[in-house]
């Protein structure tokens, strides 16, 4: 099975809009052998200030795939959650992430998220303007550039008129990693003292296919080349760290 097929298989069990079975937590953990933790807190529908927010499809599958390929640890939501782990300070997800960081002596947290194509870029790396990930920001950026992405300065964002999955932005104003909000990246770096980065991936570069179900009205197919490039960049980075 190729990587995209494997990604689809790993995403299949994710119940975007179903609550967890009685007595179970909404997230799952897989353990590895390397001190890096992949996180996907928005992989299912979640709630912020009492309002539902849509799932960020294939972020769980991507976390699972990368963990499987590189031997890293992973934590991801498998069922719908009543809170927002990337927003709420006291989220249960954060508490278990903290336990994983301590137990596995984690040195780096990579928090995977999904953004829509309307932002006209492919990937946004958020490191709280370099403070959250001083040792790994540049190597991660270089891994995406080596995979075929183009570095777009923040000052050029307003000039973009078309969408392209091949654009990379570091510390996009909307995706800084948590300058003002209580993100996983901010929690890991400022509370746990572990370097962290938020990786926002556009729909075309992560979603293999989403069909018309669970309130989703149409078929959506991502760009295979974009998905391969995203997997390649992250895998190469993880292998070299």
mmCIF file of C-alpha atoms in Angstrom:
data_model
loop_
_atom_site.group_PDB
_atom_site.id
_atom_site.type_symbol
_atom_site.label_atom_id
_atom_site.label_comp_id
_atom_site.label_asym_id
_atom_site.label_seq_id
_atom_site.Cartn_x
_atom_site.Cartn_y
_atom_site.Cartn_z
ATOM 1 C CA UNK A 1 0.000 0.000 0.000
ATOM 2 C CA UNK A 2 1.374 3.426 -0.925
ATOM 3 C CA UNK A 3 1.569 6.321 1.539
ATOM 4 C CA UNK A 4 -1.714 7.925 0.478
ATOM 5 C CA UNK A 5 -3.507 4.596 0.752
ATOM 6 C CA UNK A 6 -1.985 4.057 4.180
ATOM 7 C CA UNK A 7 -2.982 7.585 5.214
ATOM 8 C CA UNK A 8 -6.593 6.849 4.222
ATOM 9 C CA UNK A 9 -6.572 3.576 6.166
ATOM 10 C CA UNK A 10 -5.246 5.275 9.306
ATOM 11 C CA UNK A 11 -7.869 8.033 9.038
ATOM 12 C CA UNK A 12 -10.747 5.588 8.557
ATOM 13 C CA UNK A 13 -11.400 4.889 12.291
ATOM 14 C CA UNK A 14 -11.590 8.594 13.186
ATOM 15 C CA UNK A 15 -15.190 9.316 14.212
ATOM 16 C CA UNK A 16 -15.412 13.002 13.397
ATOM 17 C CA UNK A 17 -18.814 13.690 14.922
ATOM 18 C CA UNK A 18 -19.486 10.820 17.296
ATOM 19 C CA UNK A 19 -18.908 10.982 21.052
ATOM 20 C CA UNK A 20 -16.533 8.451 22.598
ATOM 21 C CA UNK A 21 -17.939 5.226 24.050
ATOM 22 C CA UNK A 22 -19.132 5.568 27.626
ATOM 23 C CA UNK A 23 -16.205 5.646 30.009
ATOM 24 C CA UNK A 24 -13.592 6.384 27.337
ATOM 25 C CA UNK A 25 -11.646 9.553 26.645
ATOM 26 C CA UNK A 26 -11.950 11.070 23.144
ATOM 27 C CA UNK A 27 -8.263 10.797 22.313
ATOM 28 C CA UNK A 28 -5.830 7.986 21.605
ATOM 29 C CA UNK A 29 -2.095 7.667 22.189
ATOM 30 C CA UNK A 30 0.524 5.635 20.346
ATOM 31 C CA UNK A 31 3.989 5.315 21.796
ATOM 32 C CA UNK A 32 7.243 5.255 19.870
ATOM 33 C CA UNK A 33 10.955 5.158 20.511
ATOM 34 C CA UNK A 34 11.972 8.730 19.668
ATOM 35 C CA UNK A 35 11.487 11.780 21.941
ATOM 36 C CA UNK A 36 9.172 13.618 19.555
ATOM 37 C CA UNK A 37 5.407 13.917 20.019
ATOM 38 C CA UNK A 38 2.986 14.423 17.123
ATOM 39 C CA UNK A 39 -0.316 15.962 18.175
ATOM 40 C CA UNK A 40 -3.659 16.344 16.351
ATOM 41 C CA UNK A 41 -6.102 18.021 18.775
ATOM 42 C CA UNK A 42 -8.604 19.178 16.130
ATOM 43 C CA UNK A 43 -8.878 15.915 14.209
ATOM 44 C CA UNK A 44 -12.553 15.608 15.195
ATOM 45 C CA UNK A 45 -15.345 18.101 15.797
ATOM 46 C CA UNK A 46 -14.751 20.127 18.948
ATOM 47 C CA UNK A 47 -16.441 22.943 20.851
ATOM 48 C CA UNK A 48 -15.178 26.424 21.599
ATOM 49 C CA UNK A 49 -17.227 28.684 23.855
ATOM 50 C CA UNK A 50 -20.206 26.378 23.434
ATOM 51 C CA UNK A 51 -20.144 26.351 19.625
ATOM 52 C CA UNK A 52 -19.183 23.434 17.401
ATOM 53 C CA UNK A 53 -16.070 23.802 15.255
ATOM 54 C CA UNK A 54 -15.502 21.507 12.314
ATOM 55 C CA UNK A 55 -12.993 18.686 12.298
ATOM 56 C CA UNK A 56 -9.641 19.169 10.571
ATOM 57 C CA UNK A 57 -9.684 16.020 8.498
ATOM 58 C CA UNK A 58 -6.670 13.750 8.080
ATOM 59 C CA UNK A 59 -4.614 15.434 10.793
ATOM 60 C CA UNK A 60 -5.064 12.324 12.948
ATOM 61 C CA UNK A 61 -4.204 10.054 10.036
ATOM 62 C CA UNK A 62 -1.126 12.134 9.302
ATOM 63 C CA UNK A 63 0.017 12.029 12.938
ATOM 64 C CA UNK A 64 -0.466 8.254 12.983
ATOM 65 C CA UNK A 65 1.315 7.766 9.659
ATOM 66 C CA UNK A 66 4.316 9.879 10.641
ATOM 67 C CA UNK A 67 4.563 8.137 14.004
ATOM 68 C CA UNK A 68 4.427 4.770 12.274
ATOM 69 C CA UNK A 69 7.056 5.746 9.702
ATOM 70 C CA UNK A 70 9.512 7.489 12.047
ATOM 71 C CA UNK A 71 9.052 5.930 15.481
ATOM 72 C CA UNK A 72 7.699 9.074 17.139
ATOM 73 C CA UNK A 73 4.887 9.238 19.703
ATOM 74 C CA UNK A 74 1.406 10.491 18.789
ATOM 75 C CA UNK A 75 -1.706 11.810 20.511
ATOM 76 C CA UNK A 76 -4.865 12.568 18.539
ATOM 77 C CA UNK A 77 -8.615 12.817 19.005
ATOM 78 C CA UNK A 78 -10.490 9.806 17.677
ATOM 79 C CA UNK A 79 -13.969 10.948 18.743
ATOM 80 C CA UNK A 80 -15.783 14.247 19.036
ATOM 81 C CA UNK A 81 -14.763 16.293 22.054
ATOM 82 C CA UNK A 82 -16.827 18.685 24.151
ATOM 83 C CA UNK A 83 -13.964 21.136 24.618
ATOM 84 C CA UNK A 84 -11.204 22.643 22.468
ATOM 85 C CA UNK A 85 -7.777 21.239 23.375
ATOM 86 C CA UNK A 86 -6.032 23.993 21.432
ATOM 87 C CA UNK A 87 -7.960 26.795 23.142
ATOM 88 C CA UNK A 88 -9.093 25.770 26.625
ATOM 89 C CA UNK A 89 -6.443 26.082 29.306
ATOM 90 C CA UNK A 90 -7.739 23.153 31.364
ATOM 91 C CA UNK A 91 -8.421 20.696 28.534
ATOM 92 C CA UNK A 92 -8.001 17.030 29.492
ATOM 93 C CA UNK A 93 -6.022 16.537 26.276
ATOM 94 C CA UNK A 94 -3.416 18.998 27.542
ATOM 95 C CA UNK A 95 -3.133 17.176 30.876
ATOM 96 C CA UNK A 96 -2.452 13.862 29.147
ATOM 97 C CA UNK A 97 -0.052 15.509 26.731
ATOM 98 C CA UNK A 98 1.867 16.830 29.739
ATOM 99 C CA UNK A 99 2.059 13.322 31.190
ATOM 100 C CA UNK A 100 3.375 11.989 27.871
ATOM 101 C CA UNK A 101 6.020 14.702 27.695
ATOM 102 C CA UNK A 102 7.264 13.822 31.168
ATOM 103 C CA UNK A 103 6.993 10.054 30.845
ATOM 104 C CA UNK A 104 8.620 9.810 27.415
ATOM 105 C CA UNK A 105 11.141 12.642 27.941
ATOM 106 C CA UNK A 106 9.767 14.462 24.904
ATOM 107 C CA UNK A 107 12.047 17.118 23.393
ATOM 108 C CA UNK A 108 9.787 18.439 20.613
ATOM 109 C CA UNK A 109 6.011 18.674 20.077
ATOM 110 C CA UNK A 110 4.664 19.032 16.536
ATOM 111 C CA UNK A 111 1.023 20.106 16.656
ATOM 112 C CA UNK A 112 -0.776 19.341 13.374
ATOM 113 C CA UNK A 113 -3.740 21.409 12.196
ATOM 114 C CA UNK A 114 -5.781 21.966 9.085
ATOM 115 C CA UNK A 115 -6.638 25.239 7.371
ATOM 116 C CA UNK A 116 -8.774 25.851 4.306
ATOM 117 C CA UNK A 117 -7.543 26.669 0.820
ATOM 118 C CA UNK A 118 -8.961 30.203 1.145
ATOM 119 C CA UNK A 119 -5.730 31.302 2.813
ATOM 120 C CA UNK A 120 -4.006 30.794 -0.567
ATOM 121 C CA UNK A 121 -1.010 28.999 0.971
ATOM 122 C CA UNK A 122 -0.084 25.383 1.585
ATOM 123 C CA UNK A 123 1.606 25.265 4.971
ATOM 124 C CA UNK A 124 2.006 27.719 7.840
ATOM 125 C CA UNK A 125 4.547 27.094 10.576
ATOM 126 C CA UNK A 126 3.788 28.830 13.872
ATOM 127 C CA UNK A 127 6.540 29.146 16.448
ATOM 128 C CA UNK A 128 5.337 32.234 18.384
ATOM 129 C CA UNK A 129 7.758 34.283 16.301
ATOM 130 C CA UNK A 130 10.629 31.897 16.979
ATOM 131 C CA UNK A 131 10.275 31.731 20.752
ATOM 132 C CA UNK A 132 8.588 28.322 20.882
ATOM 133 C CA UNK A 133 10.989 26.454 18.625
ATOM 134 C CA UNK A 134 14.393 28.147 18.295
ATOM 135 C CA UNK A 135 16.369 24.983 17.516
ATOM 136 C CA UNK A 136 13.968 23.415 15.011
ATOM 137 C CA UNK A 137 12.212 26.241 13.153
ATOM 138 C CA UNK A 138 14.850 26.616 10.445
ATOM 139 C CA UNK A 139 15.427 22.866 9.862
ATOM 140 C CA UNK A 140 11.671 22.320 9.538
ATOM 141 C CA UNK A 141 11.405 25.217 7.123
ATOM 142 C CA UNK A 142 14.275 23.795 5.087
ATOM 143 C CA UNK A 143 12.598 20.374 4.970
ATOM 144 C CA UNK A 144 9.512 21.903 3.342
ATOM 145 C CA UNK A 145 11.635 23.864 0.891
ATOM 146 C CA UNK A 146 13.500 20.674 -0.040
ATOM 147 C CA UNK A 147 10.131 18.980 -0.667
ATOM 148 C CA UNK A 148 9.206 21.617 -3.242
ATOM 149 C CA UNK A 149 7.491 24.331 -1.217
ATOM 150 C CA UNK A 150 8.232 28.017 -1.848
ATOM 151 C CA UNK A 151 8.975 30.344 1.060
ATOM 152 C CA UNK A 152 6.552 33.302 1.048
ATOM 153 C CA UNK A 153 7.473 36.309 3.227
ATOM 154 C CA UNK A 154 4.657 37.539 5.472
ATOM 155 C CA UNK A 155 4.822 40.926 3.788
ATOM 156 C CA UNK A 156 3.743 39.410 0.470
ATOM 157 C CA UNK A 157 0.580 37.711 1.741
ATOM 158 C CA UNK A 158 -1.723 40.582 0.780
ATOM 159 C CA UNK A 159 -0.482 40.431 -2.805
ATOM 160 C CA UNK A 160 -1.543 36.808 -3.348
ATOM 161 C CA UNK A 161 -4.496 36.505 -5.725
ATOM 162 C CA UNK A 162 -4.579 32.751 -6.355
ATOM 163 C CA UNK A 163 -4.319 29.725 -4.112
ATOM 164 C CA UNK A 164 -1.297 27.401 -4.227
ATOM 165 C CA UNK A 165 -0.536 24.434 -1.999
ATOM 166 C CA UNK A 166 3.183 24.947 -2.640
ATOM 167 C CA UNK A 167 3.490 28.108 -0.561
ATOM 168 C CA UNK A 168 5.107 28.033 2.882
ATOM 169 C CA UNK A 169 4.772 30.847 5.436
ATOM 170 C CA UNK A 170 6.516 31.044 8.800
ATOM 171 C CA UNK A 171 4.552 32.836 11.546
ATOM 172 C CA UNK A 172 1.630 33.907 9.401
ATOM 173 C CA UNK A 173 -0.374 36.572 11.327
ATOM 174 C CA UNK A 174 -3.297 34.145 11.668
ATOM 175 C CA UNK A 175 -1.123 31.129 12.499
ATOM 176 C CA UNK A 176 1.556 32.248 14.928
ATOM 177 C CA UNK A 177 1.334 29.210 17.179
ATOM 178 C CA UNK A 178 -0.227 31.051 20.081
ATOM 179 C CA UNK A 179 0.888 34.620 20.752
ATOM 180 C CA UNK A 180 -2.516 35.399 22.287
ATOM 181 C CA UNK A 181 -4.365 32.068 22.593
ATOM 182 C CA UNK A 182 -3.701 29.030 24.779
ATOM 183 C CA UNK A 183 -2.533 26.672 22.067
ATOM 184 C CA UNK A 184 -0.813 23.322 22.422
ATOM 185 C CA UNK A 185 2.342 25.001 21.103
ATOM 186 C CA UNK A 186 2.195 27.691 23.765
ATOM 187 C CA UNK A 187 1.368 25.177 26.495
ATOM 188 C CA UNK A 188 4.246 22.883 25.548
ATOM 189 C CA UNK A 189 6.825 25.633 25.176
ATOM 190 C CA UNK A 190 5.868 27.972 28.022
ATOM 191 C CA UNK A 191 4.370 25.617 30.612
ATOM 192 C CA UNK A 192 6.163 22.341 29.951
ATOM 193 C CA UNK A 193 9.444 23.847 28.766
ATOM 194 C CA UNK A 194 9.545 21.760 25.590
ATOM 195 C CA UNK A 195 10.100 23.175 22.129
ATOM 196 C CA UNK A 196 6.982 23.095 19.951
ATOM 197 C CA UNK A 197 5.652 24.154 16.569
ATOM 198 C CA UNK A 198 2.155 24.463 15.132
ATOM 199 C CA UNK A 199 1.897 23.153 11.565
ATOM 200 C CA UNK A 200 -1.165 24.315 9.620
ATOM 201 C CA UNK A 201 -1.789 22.359 6.416
ATOM 202 C CA UNK A 202 -4.201 23.398 3.694
ATOM 203 C CA UNK A 203 -7.047 21.094 2.654
ATOM 204 C CA UNK A 204 -5.484 20.108 -0.666
ATOM 205 C CA UNK A 205 -2.261 18.991 1.006
ATOM 206 C CA UNK A 206 -3.797 16.646 3.604
ATOM 207 C CA UNK A 207 -7.315 15.465 2.690
ATOM 208 C CA UNK A 208 -7.259 12.413 0.437
ATOM 209 C CA UNK A 209 -11.041 12.379 0.033
ATOM 210 C CA UNK A 210 -14.060 13.634 1.922
ATOM 211 C CA UNK A 211 -17.467 12.479 0.764
ATOM 212 C CA UNK A 212 -20.989 13.872 1.238
ATOM 213 C CA UNK A 213 -21.802 12.558 4.721
ATOM 214 C CA UNK A 214 -21.903 13.830 8.312
ATOM 215 C CA UNK A 215 -23.211 17.144 7.036
ATOM 216 C CA UNK A 216 -20.481 17.472 4.391
ATOM 217 C CA UNK A 217 -22.390 18.356 1.187
ATOM 218 C CA UNK A 218 -20.014 17.321 -1.626
ATOM 219 C CA UNK A 219 -16.997 15.266 -2.659
ATOM 220 C CA UNK A 220 -13.595 16.828 -2.057
ATOM 221 C CA UNK A 221 -10.333 15.360 -3.337
ATOM 222 C CA UNK A 222 -6.934 16.672 -2.320
ATOM 223 C CA UNK A 223 -3.928 16.987 -4.599
ATOM 224 C CA UNK A 224 -1.857 13.760 -4.435
ATOM 225 C CA UNK A 225 1.360 15.629 -5.205
ATOM 226 C CA UNK A 226 0.637 18.079 -2.401
ATOM 227 C CA UNK A 227 -0.093 15.298 0.088
ATOM 228 C CA UNK A 228 3.081 13.443 -0.873
ATOM 229 C CA UNK A 229 5.095 16.663 -0.523
ATOM 230 C CA UNK A 230 3.692 17.305 2.959
ATOM 231 C CA UNK A 231 4.403 13.758 4.103
ATOM 232 C CA UNK A 232 7.893 13.910 2.577
ATOM 233 C CA UNK A 233 8.773 17.213 4.269
ATOM 234 C CA UNK A 234 7.649 16.116 7.709
ATOM 235 C CA UNK A 235 9.148 12.634 7.395
ATOM 236 C CA UNK A 236 12.514 13.966 6.266
ATOM 237 C CA UNK A 237 12.571 16.467 9.088
ATOM 238 C CA UNK A 238 11.686 13.839 11.687
ATOM 239 C CA UNK A 239 14.296 11.421 10.384
ATOM 240 C CA UNK A 240 17.041 14.041 10.620
ATOM 241 C CA UNK A 241 16.196 15.527 14.030
#
